[in-house]
Amino acid sequence: MFGRLHRQMALFCTLFTCGILAAMTALCLFLSERSMRETLRQSFLNDINRVIFYLKDQTVVESPALMEMEQSQYVMFLYDNGRPLLHNARKDRDLWQLAAKAALSEYQLDVTAPPEGSATVQWQLFPLRDGAGRNYFAAAAVFPRKCGGCLGLLAVFPLEEQDRQFAAQRRLFAVIDLAGGVILLTFAWFFVKRLLRPAEETRQKQVQFVAAASHELRSPLAVMLSNLSALEKARPEDRSRFQKNIHAEGLRMTRLVDDLLALASADSHSWSICREPVELDTLALELYEKYSRPAFEKGLRLTVTLPEEGLPPTLCDGGRVEQAVSALISNALSYTPPGGRVDIILTELHGGKMMFTIQDNGPGIPDKEKSLIFQRFYRADPSRRDREHFGLGLCVAQKIVQLHRGRLWVEDNPGGGARFRMII
């Protein structure tokens, strides 16, 4: 699913961006070509104005401007009363006929005859296109003579060189756009892949979470069903033992379901806390009393250390903080071997912050696993299947600390073992 979504999003982003790039390129080319064409047209108009200014009152045609234009790219045609007066070396009969026909049909300018009823110069600038698709600027003018007759002018400027420049410019921009498309596709491919990676990892974690939760729920259910089956056939004096087992597994399942619901609420951002003033030193003493008996039964020494001076109340969710610290204490008691020690230490920090330290002298946690122990259903020792722990306690504790905008981490205990620090 994510592979297909990755391809579709990368392709869509590339096509959308390339469409914008192509539109901007087309607009830039259009504006650039229009500006260049207008500049060339203005230059052609200036040259024609100079020629017209010279020819309108002349009886003898001789001008350096004409000679210069003859030697340039211009194609010049001059007619004296319909007779050819000047055709430069690059004359083209078809081109002359095409320009003359266009001037006569579209603008009623006949360069071989004087204009009827007019004694002034008549001229027109117009675009021209031949049968081969070549473009030109053309000008036609008729100059009436005082002595009778007329002087006709046809000037044509080929735009082949400019059209070649435009074509080369378009090819260059097409290559640039193509290269940009390849770069955009490559960027979109890796960017979308990186963008989808968290969602893919989340989905994979959800699948693993459901599988692990199903496995953990199946274990107490199997024990309960087995004890129920045995209970039906057991003697009256043995029934209490099976009933206790069923009750214990029911409580175990309840704790697991509570943890799963807490994590589900945290994932959906619907898990909230209720802040109120809480005396954390009192809470630490209550937790010490709560876990003293389990620690004694496991042959462990449990201690609590509080500041000598009384601590001010801390604004927090006392129930959630107790749940988080309980998870740390329970984890330490579970992994510390008999004869070991677990310490509960409460310290006041600057800014009104409080820090719980839960440390033990057990086997400790390898450095490579320190970043993994807060994952769901993770156990530092996979071969150990402690029936009191599901691998969710530390994860739930971390979520609680995050809700309080605090910090929870683990480090090595200088005396051996692990040390968890939790700042609220």
Short mmCIF file of C-alpha atoms in Angstrom, two decimals:
data_model
loop_
_atom_site.label_atom_id
_atom_site.label_comp_id
_atom_site.label_asym_id
_atom_site.label_seq_id
_atom_site.Cartn_x
_atom_site.Cartn_y
_atom_site.Cartn_z
CA MET A 1 0.00 0.00 0.00
CA PHE A 2 2.70 2.48 0.95
CA GLY A 3 4.74 1.57 -2.13
CA ARG A 4 1.86 2.43 -4.44
CA LEU A 5 1.10 5.61 -2.52
CA HIS A 6 4.78 6.53 -2.71
CA ARG A 7 4.81 6.19 -6.50
CA GLN A 8 1.54 8.08 -6.96
CA MET A 9 2.54 10.97 -4.71
CA ALA A 10 6.01 11.26 -6.26
CA LEU A 11 4.51 11.27 -9.77
CA PHE A 12 1.80 13.76 -8.85
CA CYS A 13 4.27 16.15 -7.19
CA THR A 14 6.59 15.91 -10.18
CA LEU A 15 3.85 16.48 -12.77
CA PHE A 16 2.33 19.35 -10.81
CA THR A 17 5.68 21.07 -10.30
CA CYS A 18 6.77 20.42 -13.90
CA GLY A 19 3.46 21.89 -15.10
CA ILE A 20 4.14 25.07 -13.16
CA LEU A 21 7.75 25.10 -14.43
CA ALA A 22 6.59 24.63 -18.04
CA ALA A 23 3.99 27.38 -17.72
CA MET A 24 6.54 29.80 -16.26
CA THR A 25 9.03 28.87 -18.99
CA ALA A 26 6.43 29.43 -21.71
CA LEU A 27 5.51 32.80 -20.21
CA CYS A 28 9.17 33.86 -19.99
CA LEU A 29 9.81 32.77 -23.58
CA PHE A 30 6.70 34.58 -24.77
CA LEU A 31 7.66 37.83 -23.06
CA SER A 32 11.29 37.54 -24.15
CA GLU A 33 10.45 36.81 -27.80
CA ARG A 34 7.84 39.55 -27.90
CA SER A 35 10.34 42.04 -26.51
CA MET A 36 13.04 40.98 -28.98
CA ARG A 37 10.59 41.05 -31.87
CA GLU A 38 9.36 44.51 -30.89
CA THR A 39 12.93 45.78 -30.59
CA LEU A 40 13.74 44.48 -34.06
CA ARG A 41 10.50 45.92 -35.44
CA GLN A 42 11.34 49.32 -33.96
CA SER A 43 14.80 49.19 -35.53
CA PHE A 44 13.26 48.31 -38.89
CA LEU A 45 10.76 51.16 -38.51
CA ASN A 46 13.54 53.64 -37.77
CA ASP A 47 15.44 52.56 -40.88
CA ILE A 48 12.34 52.86 -43.04
CA ASN A 49 11.59 56.32 -41.62
CA ARG A 50 15.08 57.46 -42.56
CA VAL A 51 14.63 56.18 -46.10
CA ILE A 52 11.20 57.72 -46.46
CA PHE A 53 12.44 61.05 -45.10
CA TYR A 54 15.18 61.03 -47.69
CA LEU A 55 13.16 59.84 -50.68
CA LYS A 56 10.03 61.97 -50.33
CA ASP A 57 11.61 65.14 -51.77
CA GLN A 58 14.42 63.68 -53.88
CA THR A 59 14.58 63.60 -57.65
CA VAL A 60 17.91 61.78 -57.71
CA VAL A 61 18.16 58.62 -55.62
CA GLU A 62 21.62 58.44 -54.09
CA SER A 63 22.05 57.91 -50.39
CA PRO A 64 24.59 56.22 -48.13
CA ALA A 65 21.62 54.96 -46.08
CA LEU A 66 20.27 53.09 -49.11
CA MET A 67 23.69 51.70 -49.92
CA GLU A 68 24.13 50.58 -46.34
CA MET A 69 20.70 48.92 -46.32
CA GLU A 70 21.49 47.23 -49.63
CA GLN A 71 24.56 45.67 -48.07
CA SER A 72 22.70 44.55 -44.93
CA GLN A 73 20.01 41.91 -44.54
CA TYR A 74 17.36 44.14 -46.10
CA VAL A 75 15.89 43.25 -49.49
CA MET A 76 15.14 46.57 -51.26
CA PHE A 77 12.93 47.20 -54.29
CA LEU A 78 12.60 50.71 -55.81
CA TYR A 79 10.32 51.53 -58.74
CA ASP A 80 10.21 54.70 -60.78
CA ASN A 81 6.79 54.93 -62.38
CA GLY A 82 6.51 51.18 -62.29
CA ARG A 83 10.01 50.53 -63.71
CA PRO A 84 12.61 48.77 -61.51
CA LEU A 85 15.10 51.31 -60.22
CA LEU A 86 16.89 49.35 -57.53
CA HIS A 87 16.98 45.64 -56.85
CA ASN A 88 19.86 44.64 -54.66
CA ALA A 89 21.93 41.53 -55.22
CA ARG A 90 19.69 39.33 -53.11
CA LYS A 91 16.59 40.10 -55.08
CA ASP A 92 13.88 37.50 -55.05
CA ARG A 93 11.11 37.78 -57.60
CA ASP A 94 8.71 35.62 -55.61
CA LEU A 95 9.39 37.64 -52.48
CA TRP A 96 8.83 40.91 -54.35
CA GLN A 97 5.58 39.67 -55.79
CA LEU A 98 4.43 38.42 -52.38
CA ALA A 99 5.22 41.76 -50.68
CA ALA A 100 3.64 43.79 -53.49
CA LYS A 101 0.53 41.63 -53.47
CA ALA A 102 0.20 41.91 -49.68
CA ALA A 103 0.59 45.71 -49.79
CA LEU A 104 -1.99 46.02 -52.56
CA SER A 105 -4.58 43.57 -51.21
CA GLU A 106 -4.42 44.46 -47.52
CA TYR A 107 -3.45 48.14 -47.54
CA GLN A 108 -4.33 49.30 -51.13
CA LEU A 109 -0.78 50.43 -51.77
CA ASP A 110 0.39 49.91 -55.36
CA VAL A 111 4.12 50.67 -55.51
CA THR A 112 3.98 50.88 -59.31
CA ALA A 113 1.28 53.58 -59.53
CA PRO A 114 0.71 56.92 -57.81
CA PRO A 115 -2.08 57.05 -55.21
CA GLU A 116 -5.28 58.50 -56.52
CA GLY A 117 -6.31 61.83 -55.05
CA SER A 118 -3.29 62.14 -52.73
CA ALA A 119 -0.17 64.23 -52.98
CA THR A 120 1.45 62.97 -49.80
CA VAL A 121 3.59 59.94 -49.08
CA GLN A 122 1.63 56.85 -48.20
CA TRP A 123 3.38 53.97 -46.50
CA GLN A 124 2.65 50.92 -44.39
CA LEU A 125 4.65 48.53 -42.20
CA PHE A 126 3.34 44.94 -42.08
CA PRO A 127 4.38 41.37 -41.29
CA LEU A 128 4.96 38.93 -44.11
CA ARG A 129 5.15 35.15 -44.33
CA ASP A 130 6.12 33.17 -47.42
CA GLY A 131 5.01 29.73 -48.54
CA ALA A 132 7.97 28.07 -46.82
CA GLY A 133 6.95 29.46 -43.43
CA ARG A 134 9.70 32.11 -43.27
CA ASN A 135 8.79 35.35 -41.52
CA TYR A 136 9.64 38.90 -42.60
CA PHE A 137 9.09 42.51 -41.72
CA ALA A 138 7.92 44.38 -44.81
CA ALA A 139 7.28 48.02 -45.67
CA ALA A 140 5.64 49.55 -48.73
CA ALA A 141 5.66 53.25 -49.63
CA VAL A 142 4.51 55.39 -52.55
CA PHE A 143 6.03 58.86 -53.13
CA PRO A 144 4.08 61.14 -55.55
CA ARG A 145 6.31 63.34 -57.79
CA LYS A 146 5.57 67.02 -58.35
CA CYS A 147 6.38 66.57 -62.00
CA GLY A 148 4.05 63.60 -62.24
CA GLY A 149 4.46 59.92 -61.70
CA CYS A 150 5.58 58.23 -58.50
CA LEU A 151 8.42 56.49 -56.74
CA GLY A 152 7.59 53.14 -55.16
CA LEU A 153 9.46 51.36 -52.36
CA LEU A 154 9.32 47.81 -51.07
CA ALA A 155 11.63 46.86 -48.19
CA VAL A 156 11.73 43.38 -46.70
CA PHE A 157 13.74 42.27 -43.69
CA PRO A 158 14.07 38.50 -43.20
CA LEU A 159 13.59 37.17 -39.66
CA GLU A 160 15.28 33.82 -40.27
CA GLU A 161 18.19 34.59 -37.97
CA GLN A 162 15.86 35.71 -35.20
CA ASP A 163 13.63 32.65 -35.70
CA ARG A 164 16.72 30.44 -35.45
CA GLN A 165 17.65 32.18 -32.21
CA PHE A 166 14.12 31.67 -30.92
CA ALA A 167 14.22 27.98 -31.87
CA ALA A 168 17.61 27.52 -30.20
CA GLN A 169 16.35 29.32 -27.11
CA ARG A 170 13.26 27.11 -26.99
CA ARG A 171 15.36 23.97 -27.34
CA LEU A 172 17.64 25.17 -24.57
CA PHE A 173 14.71 25.84 -22.24
CA ALA A 174 13.16 22.48 -23.19
CA VAL A 175 16.39 20.72 -22.21
CA ILE A 176 16.52 22.74 -18.98
CA ASP A 177 12.88 21.85 -18.21
CA LEU A 178 13.56 18.20 -18.97
CA ALA A 179 16.59 18.19 -16.69
CA GLY A 180 14.53 20.03 -14.07
CA GLY A 181 11.83 17.37 -14.39
CA VAL A 182 14.35 14.61 -13.80
CA ILE A 183 15.75 16.44 -10.79
CA LEU A 184 12.26 17.10 -9.46
CA LEU A 185 11.28 13.45 -9.92
CA THR A 186 14.40 12.33 -8.06
CA PHE A 187 13.80 14.85 -5.29
CA ALA A 188 10.08 13.98 -5.05
CA TRP A 189 10.89 10.27 -4.96
CA PHE A 190 13.22 10.56 -1.97
CA PHE A 191 11.26 13.37 -0.29
CA VAL A 192 7.94 11.50 -0.44
CA LYS A 193 9.68 8.32 0.71
CA ARG A 194 11.09 10.19 3.69
CA LEU A 195 7.69 11.81 4.28
CA LEU A 196 5.88 8.47 4.30
CA ARG A 197 8.48 6.68 6.39
CA PRO A 198 7.01 7.74 9.78
CA ALA A 199 3.52 6.65 8.67
CA GLU A 200 4.87 3.34 7.41
CA GLU A 201 6.82 2.79 10.61
CA THR A 202 3.73 3.70 12.66
CA ARG A 203 1.63 1.22 10.75
CA GLN A 204 4.28 -1.46 11.19
CA LYS A 205 4.40 -0.71 14.90
CA GLN A 206 0.63 -0.93 15.08
CA VAL A 207 0.70 -4.34 13.44
CA GLN A 208 3.40 -5.49 15.84
CA PHE A 209 1.50 -3.92 18.74
CA VAL A 210 -1.70 -5.78 17.90
CA ALA A 211 0.18 -9.04 17.46
CA ALA A 212 2.05 -8.63 20.75
CA ALA A 213 -1.08 -7.55 22.61
CA SER A 214 -2.97 -10.55 21.26
CA HIS A 215 -0.17 -12.84 22.40
CA GLU A 216 -0.06 -11.30 25.87
CA LEU A 217 -3.84 -11.52 26.26
CA ARG A 218 -3.88 -15.11 25.10
CA SER A 219 -1.54 -16.24 27.89
CA PRO A 220 -3.77 -15.30 30.86
CA LEU A 221 -6.85 -16.47 28.97
CA ALA A 222 -5.22 -19.87 28.44
CA VAL A 223 -4.35 -20.09 32.14
CA MET A 224 -7.88 -19.09 33.16
CA LEU A 225 -9.50 -21.60 30.82
CA SER A 226 -7.13 -24.33 32.02
CA ASN A 227 -7.95 -23.60 35.67
CA LEU A 228 -11.67 -23.47 34.92
CA SER A 229 -11.43 -26.87 33.28
CA ALA A 230 -9.50 -28.24 36.25
CA LEU A 231 -11.93 -26.57 38.66
CA GLU A 232 -14.83 -28.60 37.30
CA LYS A 233 -13.08 -31.87 38.12
CA ALA A 234 -11.19 -30.78 41.26
CA ARG A 235 -11.96 -31.98 44.76
CA PRO A 236 -13.58 -29.41 47.08
CA GLU A 237 -10.37 -28.90 49.05
CA ASP A 238 -8.43 -28.06 45.82
CA ARG A 239 -10.95 -25.64 44.31
CA SER A 240 -9.73 -22.61 46.25
CA ARG A 241 -6.30 -22.94 44.65
CA PHE A 242 -7.75 -22.90 41.12
CA GLN A 243 -10.02 -20.00 42.02
CA LYS A 244 -7.03 -17.99 43.25
CA ASN A 245 -5.20 -18.69 40.00
CA ILE A 246 -8.20 -17.52 37.97
CA HIS A 247 -8.49 -14.36 40.09
CA ALA A 248 -4.78 -13.62 39.77
CA GLU A 249 -4.89 -14.04 35.98
CA GLY A 250 -7.99 -11.83 35.82
CA LEU A 251 -6.13 -9.08 37.69
CA ARG A 252 -3.13 -9.57 35.41
CA MET A 253 -5.36 -9.22 32.34
CA THR A 254 -6.95 -6.11 33.85
CA ARG A 255 -3.54 -4.47 34.27
CA LEU A 256 -2.64 -5.33 30.70
CA VAL A 257 -5.91 -3.93 29.33
CA ASP A 258 -5.46 -0.76 31.42
CA ASP A 259 -1.98 -0.25 29.96
CA LEU A 260 -3.24 -0.88 26.43
CA LEU A 261 -6.06 1.63 26.89
CA ALA A 262 -3.65 4.18 28.31
CA LEU A 263 -1.34 3.83 25.30
CA ALA A 264 -4.28 3.98 22.88
CA SER A 265 -5.45 7.21 24.54
CA ALA A 266 -1.94 8.64 24.33
CA ASP A 267 -1.69 7.74 20.64
CA SER A 268 -5.01 9.43 19.88
CA HIS A 269 -4.00 12.49 21.96
CA SER A 270 -7.11 12.04 24.10
CA TRP A 271 -5.18 11.17 27.24
CA SER A 272 -5.23 14.20 29.50
CA ILE A 273 -3.93 14.99 32.96
CA CYS A 274 -5.47 16.90 35.82
CA ARG A 275 -2.90 19.13 37.50
CA GLU A 276 -3.23 19.93 41.18
CA PRO A 277 -0.82 20.57 44.05
CA VAL A 278 0.71 17.24 45.11
CA GLU A 279 3.20 16.56 47.91
CA LEU A 280 5.62 14.30 46.09
CA ASP A 281 7.58 13.44 49.25
CA THR A 282 4.39 11.98 50.73
CA LEU A 283 3.79 10.13 47.47
CA ALA A 284 7.33 8.69 47.62
CA LEU A 285 6.76 7.42 51.17
CA GLU A 286 3.45 5.84 50.16
CA LEU A 287 5.15 4.03 47.27
CA TYR A 288 7.90 2.86 49.63
CA GLU A 289 5.29 1.35 51.94
CA LYS A 290 3.43 -0.18 49.01
CA TYR A 291 6.48 -1.99 47.61
CA SER A 292 8.26 -2.83 50.89
CA ARG A 293 6.41 -6.13 51.23
CA PRO A 294 7.02 -7.34 47.62
CA ALA A 295 10.69 -6.33 47.96
CA PHE A 296 11.03 -8.26 51.22
CA GLU A 297 9.40 -11.34 49.69
CA LYS A 298 11.94 -11.26 46.84
CA GLY A 299 14.87 -10.86 49.23
CA LEU A 300 15.57 -7.25 48.19
CA ARG A 301 16.33 -4.15 50.21
CA LEU A 302 14.13 -1.15 49.36
CA THR A 303 15.15 2.34 50.59
CA VAL A 304 13.73 5.84 50.18
CA THR A 305 15.72 9.09 50.41
CA LEU A 306 14.03 12.49 50.73
CA PRO A 307 15.39 16.03 51.13
CA GLU A 308 15.99 17.05 54.73
CA GLU A 309 13.81 20.13 54.33
CA GLY A 310 10.15 19.86 53.47
CA LEU A 311 9.24 20.12 49.80
CA PRO A 312 6.61 22.50 48.46
CA PRO A 313 3.62 20.95 46.63
CA THR A 314 4.18 20.28 42.94
CA LEU A 315 1.52 21.06 40.34
CA CYS A 316 0.98 17.71 38.60
CA ASP A 317 -1.38 14.79 38.18
CA GLY A 318 -0.64 12.81 41.32
CA GLY A 319 -2.31 9.62 40.11
CA ARG A 320 -0.39 9.58 36.84
CA VAL A 321 2.93 10.39 38.53
CA GLU A 322 2.33 7.56 40.99
CA GLN A 323 1.61 5.23 38.05
CA ALA A 324 4.86 6.23 36.32
CA VAL A 325 7.05 5.88 39.44
CA SER A 326 5.34 2.57 40.27
CA ALA A 327 6.29 1.25 36.85
CA LEU A 328 9.94 2.18 37.46
CA ILE A 329 9.99 0.61 40.95
CA SER A 330 8.22 -2.53 39.76
CA ASN A 331 10.67 -2.84 36.87
CA ALA A 332 13.66 -2.48 39.23
CA LEU A 333 12.28 -5.07 41.65
CA SER A 334 11.64 -7.46 38.80
CA TYR A 335 15.17 -7.38 37.35
CA THR A 336 17.21 -7.10 40.54
CA PRO A 337 18.39 -10.53 41.81
CA PRO A 338 17.78 -11.63 45.45
CA GLY A 339 20.10 -9.88 47.88
CA GLY A 340 20.10 -6.73 45.76
CA ARG A 341 19.00 -3.20 46.53
CA VAL A 342 16.53 -0.74 45.06
CA ASP A 343 16.65 2.96 46.03
CA ILE A 344 13.92 5.58 45.68
CA ILE A 345 15.39 9.10 45.73
CA LEU A 346 13.45 12.37 45.44
CA THR A 347 15.40 15.56 44.68
CA GLU A 348 14.31 19.17 44.28
CA LEU A 349 15.72 20.96 41.22
CA HIS A 350 15.86 24.60 40.22
CA GLY A 351 12.70 26.16 38.86
CA GLY A 352 10.35 24.12 41.02
CA LYS A 353 11.10 20.85 39.19
CA MET A 354 11.28 17.53 41.03
CA MET A 355 13.33 14.50 40.08
CA PHE A 356 12.64 10.88 41.01
CA THR A 357 15.62 8.55 40.82
CA ILE A 358 15.00 4.79 40.90
CA GLN A 359 18.25 2.85 40.94
CA ASP A 360 19.22 -0.76 41.54
CA ASN A 361 22.35 -2.90 41.60
CA GLY A 362 21.01 -5.54 39.22
CA PRO A 363 22.50 -6.66 35.88
CA GLY A 364 22.06 -3.21 34.30
CA ILE A 365 21.05 -2.37 30.74
CA PRO A 366 23.48 -2.53 27.78
CA ASP A 367 24.05 0.77 26.00
CA LYS A 368 22.58 -0.52 22.73
CA GLU A 369 19.30 -1.33 24.52
CA LYS A 370 18.92 1.92 26.46
CA SER A 371 16.99 3.52 23.59
CA LEU A 372 14.81 0.41 23.10
CA ILE A 373 13.49 -0.30 26.56
CA PHE A 374 10.80 2.38 26.25
CA GLN A 375 9.28 0.61 23.24
CA ARG A 376 6.08 -1.35 23.66
CA PHE A 377 6.40 -4.99 24.68
CA TYR A 378 10.19 -4.72 24.73
CA ARG A 379 12.05 -6.74 27.32
CA ALA A 380 15.75 -6.33 27.98
CA ASP A 381 15.93 -10.11 28.42
CA PRO A 382 13.62 -11.78 25.83
CA SER A 383 14.15 -15.18 27.39
CA ARG A 384 12.67 -13.92 30.64
CA ARG A 385 8.86 -14.02 30.67
CA ASP A 386 8.03 -12.27 33.93
CA ARG A 387 4.32 -12.78 34.57
CA GLU A 388 4.09 -9.44 36.37
CA HIS A 389 5.41 -7.41 33.41
CA PHE A 390 4.31 -7.13 29.80
CA GLY A 391 6.91 -4.69 28.52
CA LEU A 392 4.45 -1.77 28.68
CA GLY A 393 5.24 -0.15 32.01
CA LEU A 394 8.19 1.95 30.86
CA CYS A 395 6.33 3.02 27.73
CA VAL A 396 3.33 4.17 29.76
CA ALA A 397 5.67 5.97 32.20
CA GLN A 398 7.32 7.82 29.34
CA LYS A 399 3.93 8.93 27.98
CA ILE A 400 2.98 10.25 31.43
CA VAL A 401 6.22 12.20 31.71
CA GLN A 402 5.72 13.65 28.22
CA LEU A 403 2.22 14.82 29.22
CA HIS A 404 3.86 16.66 32.12
CA ARG A 405 6.48 18.09 29.72
CA GLY A 406 9.16 16.39 31.74
CA ARG A 407 11.94 13.98 30.93
CA LEU A 408 12.62 10.28 31.56
CA TRP A 409 15.86 8.52 30.78
CA VAL A 410 18.08 5.66 31.94
CA GLU A 411 21.78 5.57 32.71
CA ASP A 412 24.27 3.26 34.34
CA ASN A 413 24.38 3.17 38.13
CA PRO A 414 27.98 3.81 39.26
CA GLY A 415 27.66 0.94 41.70
CA GLY A 416 26.37 -1.40 39.02
CA GLY A 417 22.85 -1.80 37.73
CA ALA A 418 20.50 0.72 36.16
CA ARG A 419 19.41 4.19 37.24
CA PHE A 420 16.19 5.76 35.96
CA ARG A 421 15.72 9.48 36.34
CA MET A 422 12.33 11.14 35.96
CA ILE A 423 11.88 14.91 36.07
CA ILE A 424 8.40 16.33 36.65
#
